[in-house]
mmCIF file of C-alpha atoms in Angstrom:
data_model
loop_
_atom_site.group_PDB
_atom_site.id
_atom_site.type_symbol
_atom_site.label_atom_id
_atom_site.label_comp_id
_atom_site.label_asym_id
_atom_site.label_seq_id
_atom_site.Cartn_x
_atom_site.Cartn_y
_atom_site.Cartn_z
ATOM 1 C CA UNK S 1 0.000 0.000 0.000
ATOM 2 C CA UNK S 2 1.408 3.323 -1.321
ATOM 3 C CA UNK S 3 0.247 4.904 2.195
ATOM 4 C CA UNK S 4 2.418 6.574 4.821
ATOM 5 C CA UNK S 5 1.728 6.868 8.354
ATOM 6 C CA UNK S 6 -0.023 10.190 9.189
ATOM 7 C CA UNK S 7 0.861 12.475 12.299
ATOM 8 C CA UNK S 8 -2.548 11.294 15.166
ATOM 9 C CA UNK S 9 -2.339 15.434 15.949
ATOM 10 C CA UNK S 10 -3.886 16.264 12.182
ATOM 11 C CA UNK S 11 -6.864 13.620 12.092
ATOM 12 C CA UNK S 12 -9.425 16.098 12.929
ATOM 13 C CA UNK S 13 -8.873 17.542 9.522
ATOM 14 C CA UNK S 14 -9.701 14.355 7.813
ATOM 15 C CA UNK S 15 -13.282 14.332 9.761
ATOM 16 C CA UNK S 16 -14.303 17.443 10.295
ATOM 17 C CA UNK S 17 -15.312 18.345 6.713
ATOM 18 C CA UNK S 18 -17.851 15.500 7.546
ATOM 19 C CA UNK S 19 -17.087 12.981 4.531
ATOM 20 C CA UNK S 20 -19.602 9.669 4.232
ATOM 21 C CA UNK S 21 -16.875 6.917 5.649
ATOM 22 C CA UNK S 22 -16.761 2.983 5.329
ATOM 23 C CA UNK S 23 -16.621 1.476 8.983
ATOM 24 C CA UNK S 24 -14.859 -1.862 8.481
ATOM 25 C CA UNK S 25 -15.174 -4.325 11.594
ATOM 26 C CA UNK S 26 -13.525 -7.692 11.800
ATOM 27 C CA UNK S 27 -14.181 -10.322 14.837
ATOM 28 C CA UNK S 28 -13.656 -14.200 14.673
ATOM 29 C CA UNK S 29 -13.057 -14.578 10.708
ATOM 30 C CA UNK S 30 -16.271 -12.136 9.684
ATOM 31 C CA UNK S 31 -15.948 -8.796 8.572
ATOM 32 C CA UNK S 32 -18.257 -5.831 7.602
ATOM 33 C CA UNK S 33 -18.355 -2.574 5.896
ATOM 34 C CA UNK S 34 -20.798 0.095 6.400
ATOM 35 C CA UNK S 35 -21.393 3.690 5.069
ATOM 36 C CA UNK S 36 -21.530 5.855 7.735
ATOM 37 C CA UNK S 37 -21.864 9.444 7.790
ATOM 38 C CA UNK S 38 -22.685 10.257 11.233
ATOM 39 C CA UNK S 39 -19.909 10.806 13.045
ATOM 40 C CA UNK S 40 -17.711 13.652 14.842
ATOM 41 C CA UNK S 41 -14.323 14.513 16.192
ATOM 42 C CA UNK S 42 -14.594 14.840 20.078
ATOM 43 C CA UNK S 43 -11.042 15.664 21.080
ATOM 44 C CA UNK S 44 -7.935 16.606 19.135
ATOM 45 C CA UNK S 45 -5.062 14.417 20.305
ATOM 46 C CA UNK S 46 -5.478 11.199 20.883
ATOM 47 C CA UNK S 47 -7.833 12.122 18.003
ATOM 48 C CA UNK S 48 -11.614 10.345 19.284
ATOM 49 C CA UNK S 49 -14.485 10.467 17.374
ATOM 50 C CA UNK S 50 -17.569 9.542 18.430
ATOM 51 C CA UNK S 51 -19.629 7.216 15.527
ATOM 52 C CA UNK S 52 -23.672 6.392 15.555
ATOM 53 C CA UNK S 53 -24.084 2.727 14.767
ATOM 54 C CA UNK S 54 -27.081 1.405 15.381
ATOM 55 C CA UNK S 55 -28.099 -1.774 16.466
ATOM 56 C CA UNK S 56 -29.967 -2.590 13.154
ATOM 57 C CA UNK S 57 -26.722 -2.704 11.638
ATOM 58 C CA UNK S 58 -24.612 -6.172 10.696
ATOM 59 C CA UNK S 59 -21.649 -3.948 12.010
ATOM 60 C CA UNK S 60 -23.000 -3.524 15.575
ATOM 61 C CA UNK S 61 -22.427 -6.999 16.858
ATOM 62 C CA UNK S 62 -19.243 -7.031 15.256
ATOM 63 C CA UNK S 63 -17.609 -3.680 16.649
ATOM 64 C CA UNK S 64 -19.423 -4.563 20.282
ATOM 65 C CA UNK S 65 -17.925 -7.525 20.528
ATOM 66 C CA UNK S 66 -14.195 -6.806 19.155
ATOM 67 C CA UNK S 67 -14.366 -3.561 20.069
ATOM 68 C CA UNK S 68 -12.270 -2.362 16.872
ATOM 69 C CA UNK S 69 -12.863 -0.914 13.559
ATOM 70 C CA UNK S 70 -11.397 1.055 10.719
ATOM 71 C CA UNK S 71 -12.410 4.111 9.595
ATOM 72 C CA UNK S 72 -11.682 4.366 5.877
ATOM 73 C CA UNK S 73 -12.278 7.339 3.819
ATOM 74 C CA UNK S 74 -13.449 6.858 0.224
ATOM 75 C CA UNK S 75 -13.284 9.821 -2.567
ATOM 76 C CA UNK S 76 -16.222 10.218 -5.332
ATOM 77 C CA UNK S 77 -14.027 7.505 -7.704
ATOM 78 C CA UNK S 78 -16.008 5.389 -4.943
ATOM 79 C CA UNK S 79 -19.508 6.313 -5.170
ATOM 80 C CA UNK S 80 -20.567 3.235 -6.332
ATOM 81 C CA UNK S 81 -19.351 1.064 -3.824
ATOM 82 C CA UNK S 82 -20.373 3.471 -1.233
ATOM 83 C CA UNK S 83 -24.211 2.895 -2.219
ATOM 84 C CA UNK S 84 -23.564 -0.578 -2.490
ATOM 85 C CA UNK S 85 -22.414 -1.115 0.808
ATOM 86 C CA UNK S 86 -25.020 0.868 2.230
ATOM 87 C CA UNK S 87 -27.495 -0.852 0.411
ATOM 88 C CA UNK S 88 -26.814 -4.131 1.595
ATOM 89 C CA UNK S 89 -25.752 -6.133 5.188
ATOM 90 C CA UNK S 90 -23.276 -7.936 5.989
ATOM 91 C CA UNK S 91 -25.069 -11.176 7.608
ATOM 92 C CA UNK S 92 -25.819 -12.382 3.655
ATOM 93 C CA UNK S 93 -22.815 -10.583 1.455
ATOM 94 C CA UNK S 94 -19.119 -10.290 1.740
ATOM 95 C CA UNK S 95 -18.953 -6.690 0.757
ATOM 96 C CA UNK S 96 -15.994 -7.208 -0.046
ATOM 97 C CA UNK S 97 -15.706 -9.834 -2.791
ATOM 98 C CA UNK S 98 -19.581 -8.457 -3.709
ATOM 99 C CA UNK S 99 -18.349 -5.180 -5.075
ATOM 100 C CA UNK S 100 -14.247 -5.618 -5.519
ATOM 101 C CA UNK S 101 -12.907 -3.880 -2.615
ATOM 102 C CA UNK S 102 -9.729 -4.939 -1.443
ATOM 103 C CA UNK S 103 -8.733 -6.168 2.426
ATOM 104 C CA UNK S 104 -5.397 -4.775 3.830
ATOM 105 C CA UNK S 105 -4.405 -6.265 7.418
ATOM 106 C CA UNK S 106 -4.483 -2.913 9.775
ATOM 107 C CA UNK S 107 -0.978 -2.972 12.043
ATOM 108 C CA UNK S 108 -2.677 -3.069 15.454
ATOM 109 C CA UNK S 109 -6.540 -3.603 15.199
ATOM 110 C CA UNK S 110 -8.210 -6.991 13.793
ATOM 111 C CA UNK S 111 -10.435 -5.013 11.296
ATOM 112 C CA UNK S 112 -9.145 -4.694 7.841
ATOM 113 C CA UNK S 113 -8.844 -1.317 5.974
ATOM 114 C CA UNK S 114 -10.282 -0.784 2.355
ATOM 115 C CA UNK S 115 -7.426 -0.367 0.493
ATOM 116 C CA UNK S 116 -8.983 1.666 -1.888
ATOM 117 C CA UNK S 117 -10.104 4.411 0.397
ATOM 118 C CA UNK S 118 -7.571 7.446 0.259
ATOM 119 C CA UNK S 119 -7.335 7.498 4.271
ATOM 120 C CA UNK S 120 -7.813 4.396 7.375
ATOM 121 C CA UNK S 121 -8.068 5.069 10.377
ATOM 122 C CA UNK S 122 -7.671 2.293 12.830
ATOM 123 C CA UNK S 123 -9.625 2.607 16.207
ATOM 124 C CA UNK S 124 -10.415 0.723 19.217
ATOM 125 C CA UNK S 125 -13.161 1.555 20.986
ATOM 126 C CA UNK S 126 -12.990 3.446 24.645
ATOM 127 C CA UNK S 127 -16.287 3.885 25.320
ATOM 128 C CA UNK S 128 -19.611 2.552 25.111
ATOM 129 C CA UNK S 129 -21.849 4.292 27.669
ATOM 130 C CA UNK S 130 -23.780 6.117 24.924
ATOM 131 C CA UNK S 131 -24.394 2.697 22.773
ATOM 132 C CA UNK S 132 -28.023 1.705 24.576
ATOM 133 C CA UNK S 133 -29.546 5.144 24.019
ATOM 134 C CA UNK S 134 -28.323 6.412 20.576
ATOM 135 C CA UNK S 135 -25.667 3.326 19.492
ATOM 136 C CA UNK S 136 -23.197 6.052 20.156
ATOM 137 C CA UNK S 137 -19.277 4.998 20.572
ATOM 138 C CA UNK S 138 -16.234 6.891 21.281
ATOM 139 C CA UNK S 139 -13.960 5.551 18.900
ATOM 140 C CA UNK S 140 -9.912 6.459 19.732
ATOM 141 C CA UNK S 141 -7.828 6.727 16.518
ATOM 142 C CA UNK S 142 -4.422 4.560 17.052
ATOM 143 C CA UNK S 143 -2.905 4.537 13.752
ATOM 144 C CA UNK S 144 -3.515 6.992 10.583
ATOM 145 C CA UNK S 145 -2.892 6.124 7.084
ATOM 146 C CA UNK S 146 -3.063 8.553 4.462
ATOM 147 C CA UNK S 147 -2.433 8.062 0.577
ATOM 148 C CA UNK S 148 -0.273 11.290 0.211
ATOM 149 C CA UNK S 149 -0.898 11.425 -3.577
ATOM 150 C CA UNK S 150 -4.194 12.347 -3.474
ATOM 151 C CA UNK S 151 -4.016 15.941 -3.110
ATOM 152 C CA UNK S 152 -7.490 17.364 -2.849
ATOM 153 C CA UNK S 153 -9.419 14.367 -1.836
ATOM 154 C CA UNK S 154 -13.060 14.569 -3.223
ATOM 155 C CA UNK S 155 -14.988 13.155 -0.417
ATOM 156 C CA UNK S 156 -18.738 12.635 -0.663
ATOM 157 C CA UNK S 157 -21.380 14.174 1.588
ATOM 158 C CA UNK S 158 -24.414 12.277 2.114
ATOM 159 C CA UNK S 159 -27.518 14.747 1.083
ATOM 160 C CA UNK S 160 -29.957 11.629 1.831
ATOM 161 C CA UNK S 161 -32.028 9.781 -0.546
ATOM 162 C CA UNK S 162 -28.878 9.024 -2.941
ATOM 163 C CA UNK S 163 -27.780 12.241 -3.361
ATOM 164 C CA UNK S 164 -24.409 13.282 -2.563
ATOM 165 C CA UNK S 165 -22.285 16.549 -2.621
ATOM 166 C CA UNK S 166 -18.680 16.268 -3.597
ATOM 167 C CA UNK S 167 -15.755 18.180 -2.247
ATOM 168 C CA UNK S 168 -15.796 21.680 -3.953
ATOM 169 C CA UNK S 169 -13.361 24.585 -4.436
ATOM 170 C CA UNK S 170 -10.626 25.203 -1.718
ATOM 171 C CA UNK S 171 -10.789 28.785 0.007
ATOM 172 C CA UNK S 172 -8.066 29.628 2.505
ATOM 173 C CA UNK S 173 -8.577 32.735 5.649
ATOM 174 C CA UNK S 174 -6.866 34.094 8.075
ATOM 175 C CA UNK S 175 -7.904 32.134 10.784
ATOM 176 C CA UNK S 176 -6.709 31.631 14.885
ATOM 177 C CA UNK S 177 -8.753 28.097 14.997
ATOM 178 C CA UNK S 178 -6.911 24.708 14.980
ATOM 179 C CA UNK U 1 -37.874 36.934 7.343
ATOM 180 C CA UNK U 2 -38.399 34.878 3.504
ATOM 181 C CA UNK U 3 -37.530 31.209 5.568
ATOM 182 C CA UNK U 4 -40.105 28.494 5.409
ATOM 183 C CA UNK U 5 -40.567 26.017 8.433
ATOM 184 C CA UNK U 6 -39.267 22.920 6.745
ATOM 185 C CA UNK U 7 -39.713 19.427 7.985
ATOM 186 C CA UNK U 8 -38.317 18.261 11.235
ATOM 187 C CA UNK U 9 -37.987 14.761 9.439
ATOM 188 C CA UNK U 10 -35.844 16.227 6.875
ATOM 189 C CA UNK U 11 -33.214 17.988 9.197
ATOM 190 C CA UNK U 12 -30.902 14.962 8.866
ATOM 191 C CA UNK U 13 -30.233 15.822 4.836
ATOM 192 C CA UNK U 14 -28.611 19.559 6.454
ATOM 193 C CA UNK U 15 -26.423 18.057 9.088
ATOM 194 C CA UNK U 16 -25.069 14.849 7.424
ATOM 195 C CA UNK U 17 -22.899 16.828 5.086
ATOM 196 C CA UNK U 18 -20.573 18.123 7.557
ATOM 197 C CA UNK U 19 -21.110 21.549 7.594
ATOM 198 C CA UNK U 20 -19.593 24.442 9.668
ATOM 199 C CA UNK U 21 -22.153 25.839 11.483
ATOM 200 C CA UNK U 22 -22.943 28.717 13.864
ATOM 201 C CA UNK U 23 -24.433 27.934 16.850
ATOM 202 C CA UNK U 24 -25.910 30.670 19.297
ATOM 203 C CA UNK U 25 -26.775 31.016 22.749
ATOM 204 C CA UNK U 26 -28.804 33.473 24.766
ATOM 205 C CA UNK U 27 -29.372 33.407 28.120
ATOM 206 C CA UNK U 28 -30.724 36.611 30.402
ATOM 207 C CA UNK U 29 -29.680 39.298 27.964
ATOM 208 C CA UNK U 30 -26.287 37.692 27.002
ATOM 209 C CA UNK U 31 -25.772 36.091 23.378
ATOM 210 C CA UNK U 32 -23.059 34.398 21.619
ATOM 211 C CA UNK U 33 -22.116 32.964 18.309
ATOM 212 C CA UNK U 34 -19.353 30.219 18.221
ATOM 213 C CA UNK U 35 -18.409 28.963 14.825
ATOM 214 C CA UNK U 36 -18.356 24.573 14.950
ATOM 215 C CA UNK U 37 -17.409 21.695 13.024
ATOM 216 C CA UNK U 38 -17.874 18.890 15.979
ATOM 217 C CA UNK U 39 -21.611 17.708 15.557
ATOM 218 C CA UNK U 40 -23.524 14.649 14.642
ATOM 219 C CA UNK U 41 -26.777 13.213 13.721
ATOM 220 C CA UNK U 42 -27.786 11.013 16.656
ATOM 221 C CA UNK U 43 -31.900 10.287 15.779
ATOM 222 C CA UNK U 44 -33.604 10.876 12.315
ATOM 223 C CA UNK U 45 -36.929 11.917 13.930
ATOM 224 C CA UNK U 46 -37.321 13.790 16.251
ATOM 225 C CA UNK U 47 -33.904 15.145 15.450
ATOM 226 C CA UNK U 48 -30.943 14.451 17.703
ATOM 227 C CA UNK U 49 -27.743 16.114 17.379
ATOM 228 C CA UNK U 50 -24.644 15.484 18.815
ATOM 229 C CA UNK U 51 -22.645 18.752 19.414
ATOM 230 C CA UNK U 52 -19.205 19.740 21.002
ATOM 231 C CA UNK U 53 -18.999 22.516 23.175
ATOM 232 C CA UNK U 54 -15.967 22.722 25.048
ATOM 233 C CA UNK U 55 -16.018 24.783 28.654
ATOM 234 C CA UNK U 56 -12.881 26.617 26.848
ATOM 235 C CA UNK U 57 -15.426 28.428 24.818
ATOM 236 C CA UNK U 58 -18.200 31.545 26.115
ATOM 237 C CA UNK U 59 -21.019 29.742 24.817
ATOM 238 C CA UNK U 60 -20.619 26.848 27.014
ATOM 239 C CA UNK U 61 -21.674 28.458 30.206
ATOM 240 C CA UNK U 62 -24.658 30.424 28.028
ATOM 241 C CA UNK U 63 -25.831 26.568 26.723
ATOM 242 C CA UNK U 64 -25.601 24.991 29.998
ATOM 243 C CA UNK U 65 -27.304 27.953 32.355
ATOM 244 C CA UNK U 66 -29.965 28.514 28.969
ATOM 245 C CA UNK U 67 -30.542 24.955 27.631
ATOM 246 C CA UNK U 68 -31.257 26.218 24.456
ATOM 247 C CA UNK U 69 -29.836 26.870 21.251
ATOM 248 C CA UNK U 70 -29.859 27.748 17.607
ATOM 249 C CA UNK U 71 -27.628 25.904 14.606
ATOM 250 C CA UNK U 72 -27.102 27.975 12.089
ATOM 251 C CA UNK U 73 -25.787 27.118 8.677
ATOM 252 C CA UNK U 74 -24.036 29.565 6.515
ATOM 253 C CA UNK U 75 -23.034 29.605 3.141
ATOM 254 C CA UNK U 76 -20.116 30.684 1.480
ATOM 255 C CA UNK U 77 -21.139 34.222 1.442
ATOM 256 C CA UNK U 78 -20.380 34.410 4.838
ATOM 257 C CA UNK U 79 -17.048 32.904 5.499
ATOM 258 C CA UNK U 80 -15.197 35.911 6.544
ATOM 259 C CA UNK U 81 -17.867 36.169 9.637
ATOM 260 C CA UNK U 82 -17.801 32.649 10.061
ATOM 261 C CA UNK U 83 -14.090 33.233 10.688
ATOM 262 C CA UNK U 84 -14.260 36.229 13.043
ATOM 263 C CA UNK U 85 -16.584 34.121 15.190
ATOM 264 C CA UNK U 86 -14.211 31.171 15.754
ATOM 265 C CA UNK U 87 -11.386 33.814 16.296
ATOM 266 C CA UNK U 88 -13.316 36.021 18.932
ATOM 267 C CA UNK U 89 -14.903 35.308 22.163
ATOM 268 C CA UNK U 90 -18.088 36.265 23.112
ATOM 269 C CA UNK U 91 -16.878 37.314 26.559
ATOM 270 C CA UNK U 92 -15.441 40.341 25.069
ATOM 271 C CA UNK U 93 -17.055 40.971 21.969
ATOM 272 C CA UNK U 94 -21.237 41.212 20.511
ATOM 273 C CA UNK U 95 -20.607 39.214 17.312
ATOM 274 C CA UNK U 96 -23.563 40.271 15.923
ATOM 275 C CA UNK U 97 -22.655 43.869 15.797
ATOM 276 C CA UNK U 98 -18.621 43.312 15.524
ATOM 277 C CA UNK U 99 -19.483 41.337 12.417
ATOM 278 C CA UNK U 100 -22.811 42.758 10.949
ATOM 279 C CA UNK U 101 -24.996 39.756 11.469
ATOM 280 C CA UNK U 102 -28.672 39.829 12.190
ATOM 281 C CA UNK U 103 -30.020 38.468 15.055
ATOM 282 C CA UNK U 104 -33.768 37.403 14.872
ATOM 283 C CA UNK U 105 -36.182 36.041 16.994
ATOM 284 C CA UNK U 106 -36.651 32.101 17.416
ATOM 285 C CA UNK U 107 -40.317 30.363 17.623
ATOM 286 C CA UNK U 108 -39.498 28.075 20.479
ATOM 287 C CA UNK U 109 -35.887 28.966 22.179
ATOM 288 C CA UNK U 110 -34.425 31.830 23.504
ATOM 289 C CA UNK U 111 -30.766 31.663 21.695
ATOM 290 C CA UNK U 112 -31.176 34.055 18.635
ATOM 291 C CA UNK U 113 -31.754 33.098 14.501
ATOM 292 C CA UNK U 114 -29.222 34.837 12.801
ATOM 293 C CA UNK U 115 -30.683 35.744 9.662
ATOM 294 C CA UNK U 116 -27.942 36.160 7.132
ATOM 295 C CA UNK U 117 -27.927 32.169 7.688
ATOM 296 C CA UNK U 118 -29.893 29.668 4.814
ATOM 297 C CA UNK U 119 -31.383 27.704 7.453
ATOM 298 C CA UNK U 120 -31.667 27.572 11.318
ATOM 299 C CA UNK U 121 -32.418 24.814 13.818
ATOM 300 C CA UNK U 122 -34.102 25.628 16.970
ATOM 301 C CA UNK U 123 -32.664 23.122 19.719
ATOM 302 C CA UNK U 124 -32.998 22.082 23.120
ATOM 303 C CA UNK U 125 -30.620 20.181 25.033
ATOM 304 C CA UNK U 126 -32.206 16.691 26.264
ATOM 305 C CA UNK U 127 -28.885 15.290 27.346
ATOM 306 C CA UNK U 128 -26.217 16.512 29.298
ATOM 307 C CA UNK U 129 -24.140 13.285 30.632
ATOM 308 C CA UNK U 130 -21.408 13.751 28.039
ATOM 309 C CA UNK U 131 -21.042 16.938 29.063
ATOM 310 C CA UNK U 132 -18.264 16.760 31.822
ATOM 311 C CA UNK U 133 -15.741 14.382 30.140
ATOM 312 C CA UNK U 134 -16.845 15.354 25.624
ATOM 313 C CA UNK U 135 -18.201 18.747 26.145
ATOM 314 C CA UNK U 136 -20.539 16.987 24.606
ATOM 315 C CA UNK U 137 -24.539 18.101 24.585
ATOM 316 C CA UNK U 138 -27.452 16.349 23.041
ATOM 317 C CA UNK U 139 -29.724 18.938 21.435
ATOM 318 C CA UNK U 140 -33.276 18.214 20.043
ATOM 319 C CA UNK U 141 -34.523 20.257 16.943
ATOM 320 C CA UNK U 142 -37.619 21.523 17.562
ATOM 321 C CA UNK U 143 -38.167 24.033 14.938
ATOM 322 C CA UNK U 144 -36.473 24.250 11.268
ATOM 323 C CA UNK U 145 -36.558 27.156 9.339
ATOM 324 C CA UNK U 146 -34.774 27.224 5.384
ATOM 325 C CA UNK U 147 -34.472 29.856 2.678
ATOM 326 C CA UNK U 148 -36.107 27.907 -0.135
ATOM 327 C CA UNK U 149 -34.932 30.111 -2.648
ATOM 328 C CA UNK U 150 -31.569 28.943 -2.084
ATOM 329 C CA UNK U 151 -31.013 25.659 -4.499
ATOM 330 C CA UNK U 152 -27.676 23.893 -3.973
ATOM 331 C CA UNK U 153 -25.990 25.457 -0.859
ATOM 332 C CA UNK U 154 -22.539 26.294 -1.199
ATOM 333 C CA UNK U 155 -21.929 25.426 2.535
ATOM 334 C CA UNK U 156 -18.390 25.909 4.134
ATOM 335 C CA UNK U 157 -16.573 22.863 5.296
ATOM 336 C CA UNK U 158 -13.444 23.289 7.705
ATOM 337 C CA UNK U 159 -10.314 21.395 7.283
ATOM 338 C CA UNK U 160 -8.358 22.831 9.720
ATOM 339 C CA UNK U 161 -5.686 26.004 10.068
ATOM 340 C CA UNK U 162 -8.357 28.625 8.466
ATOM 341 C CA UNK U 163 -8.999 26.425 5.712
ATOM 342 C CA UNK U 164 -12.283 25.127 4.241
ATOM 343 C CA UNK U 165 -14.025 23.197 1.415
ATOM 344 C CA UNK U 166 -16.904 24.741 -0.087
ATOM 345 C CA UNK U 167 -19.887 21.970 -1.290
ATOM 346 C CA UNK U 168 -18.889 20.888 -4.893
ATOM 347 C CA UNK U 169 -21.185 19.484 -7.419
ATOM 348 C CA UNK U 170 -23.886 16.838 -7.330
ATOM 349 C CA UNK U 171 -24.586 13.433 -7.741
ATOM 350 C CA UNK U 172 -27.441 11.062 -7.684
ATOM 351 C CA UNK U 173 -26.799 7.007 -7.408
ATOM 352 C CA UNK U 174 -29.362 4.766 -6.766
ATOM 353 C CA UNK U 175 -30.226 4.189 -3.573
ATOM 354 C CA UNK U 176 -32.372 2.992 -0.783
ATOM 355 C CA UNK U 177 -30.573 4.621 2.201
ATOM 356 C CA UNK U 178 -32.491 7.319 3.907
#
């Protein structure tokens, strides 16, 4: 994989934009992947981000009982296989093989990352009081991997229904906030 | 104002994309406006949202005396005030007059709309137990308001150090995610 490590301290501006992400799990030889687009930074460094997953999900069981994931970040060259995963669950397809993603062993988490997703994020998960009420976790990011050739990474932004935004136009100002 | 009360079942489709958004308090004659990236969906309907609000900032003591808030979502137009407000504090400064916004009355809340805004969420906070250790509040919407004249909004996405995205194009892919 053509991906370098990325400094933990600059995550935040890989989520805050609020791209759609694929949640990989992994736990006792089965795996998932889910679109996922609501999530949010809660603290800067150790980066952890909170992620709703509800219990409806194939991915629930999964991350609750091995308590790991990957948060992978697909650009618009994956919009296909974005639907697709959210259009179907993992208890009858390997997502996967289904639609020709490709499993890369993570270096310290049992979920796999996409390979074709410009950014993974590996995470364990730290805590779970929030998971009964709104299948809220609080996800800490332990390794980041970005693919530093992609430059201006057109992320998708779920609109609902189908519709996505992409990335747009770049605008820089003089600003105090991290 | 020309904003329609839009569907409390369609609030997820504004939040989901990432946005930055202003939020404001008011609470006994004191406002604030504090520029944010850190939010979530939590529940389609009624709609929960999942925001940071660290105790480093002025609104935090406004949103936990008040209980109330508004999200606002700006467009592009306004990303020089958007700016000013995450590089002020409201402890010093009125951002409404420092930065020529308009502050109008909500329906439900006592936090102020601003107007200059495309579309403003009236909120109330239902859950507090994150607070202490995320900053982190549960808000309800209760009231939506949106400019329908504006089509495809160009909202402002932050990716860290003063810079920001702006929402790109469209796309449509079949789908049966909400």
């Amino acid at each position: 994989m053509a991906k370098k490590s990325f400094p933990l301290s600059r995550v935040y501006g890989l989520l805050e934009p609020g791209p759609v992400v694929l949640i990989t799990t992994g736990y006792r030889g089965r795996t998932d992947i889910m679109a996922q687009s609501w999530h949010t930074m809660l603290e800067f460094e150790p980066p952890l981000v909170g992620c709703v997953i509800s219990n409806r999900n194939y991915s629930f069981g999964l991350l609750k009982a091995g308590r790991e994931c990957v948060i992978n970040i697909p650009t618009a060259k994956l919009a296909k296989q974005v639907v697709a995963c959210g259009n179907t669950t993992g208890a009858r397809v390997d997502k996967f093989v289904a639609f020709g993603l490709t499993s890369a062993p993570a270096r310290h988490v049992c979920a796999p990352l996409i390979a074709e997703c410009y950014a993974n994020l590996e995470c364990r998960v730290v805590d779970t009081r929030g998971v009964a009420k709104y299948g809220f976790f609080v996800l800490e990011v332990v390794q980041a991997w970005v693919d530093s050739a992609v430059k201006n990474p057109q992320t998708l932004h779920h609109l609902g229904k189908g519709q996505f935004m992409v990335a747009g136009r770049r605008i820089r100002l003089p600003s105090r906030m991290k």
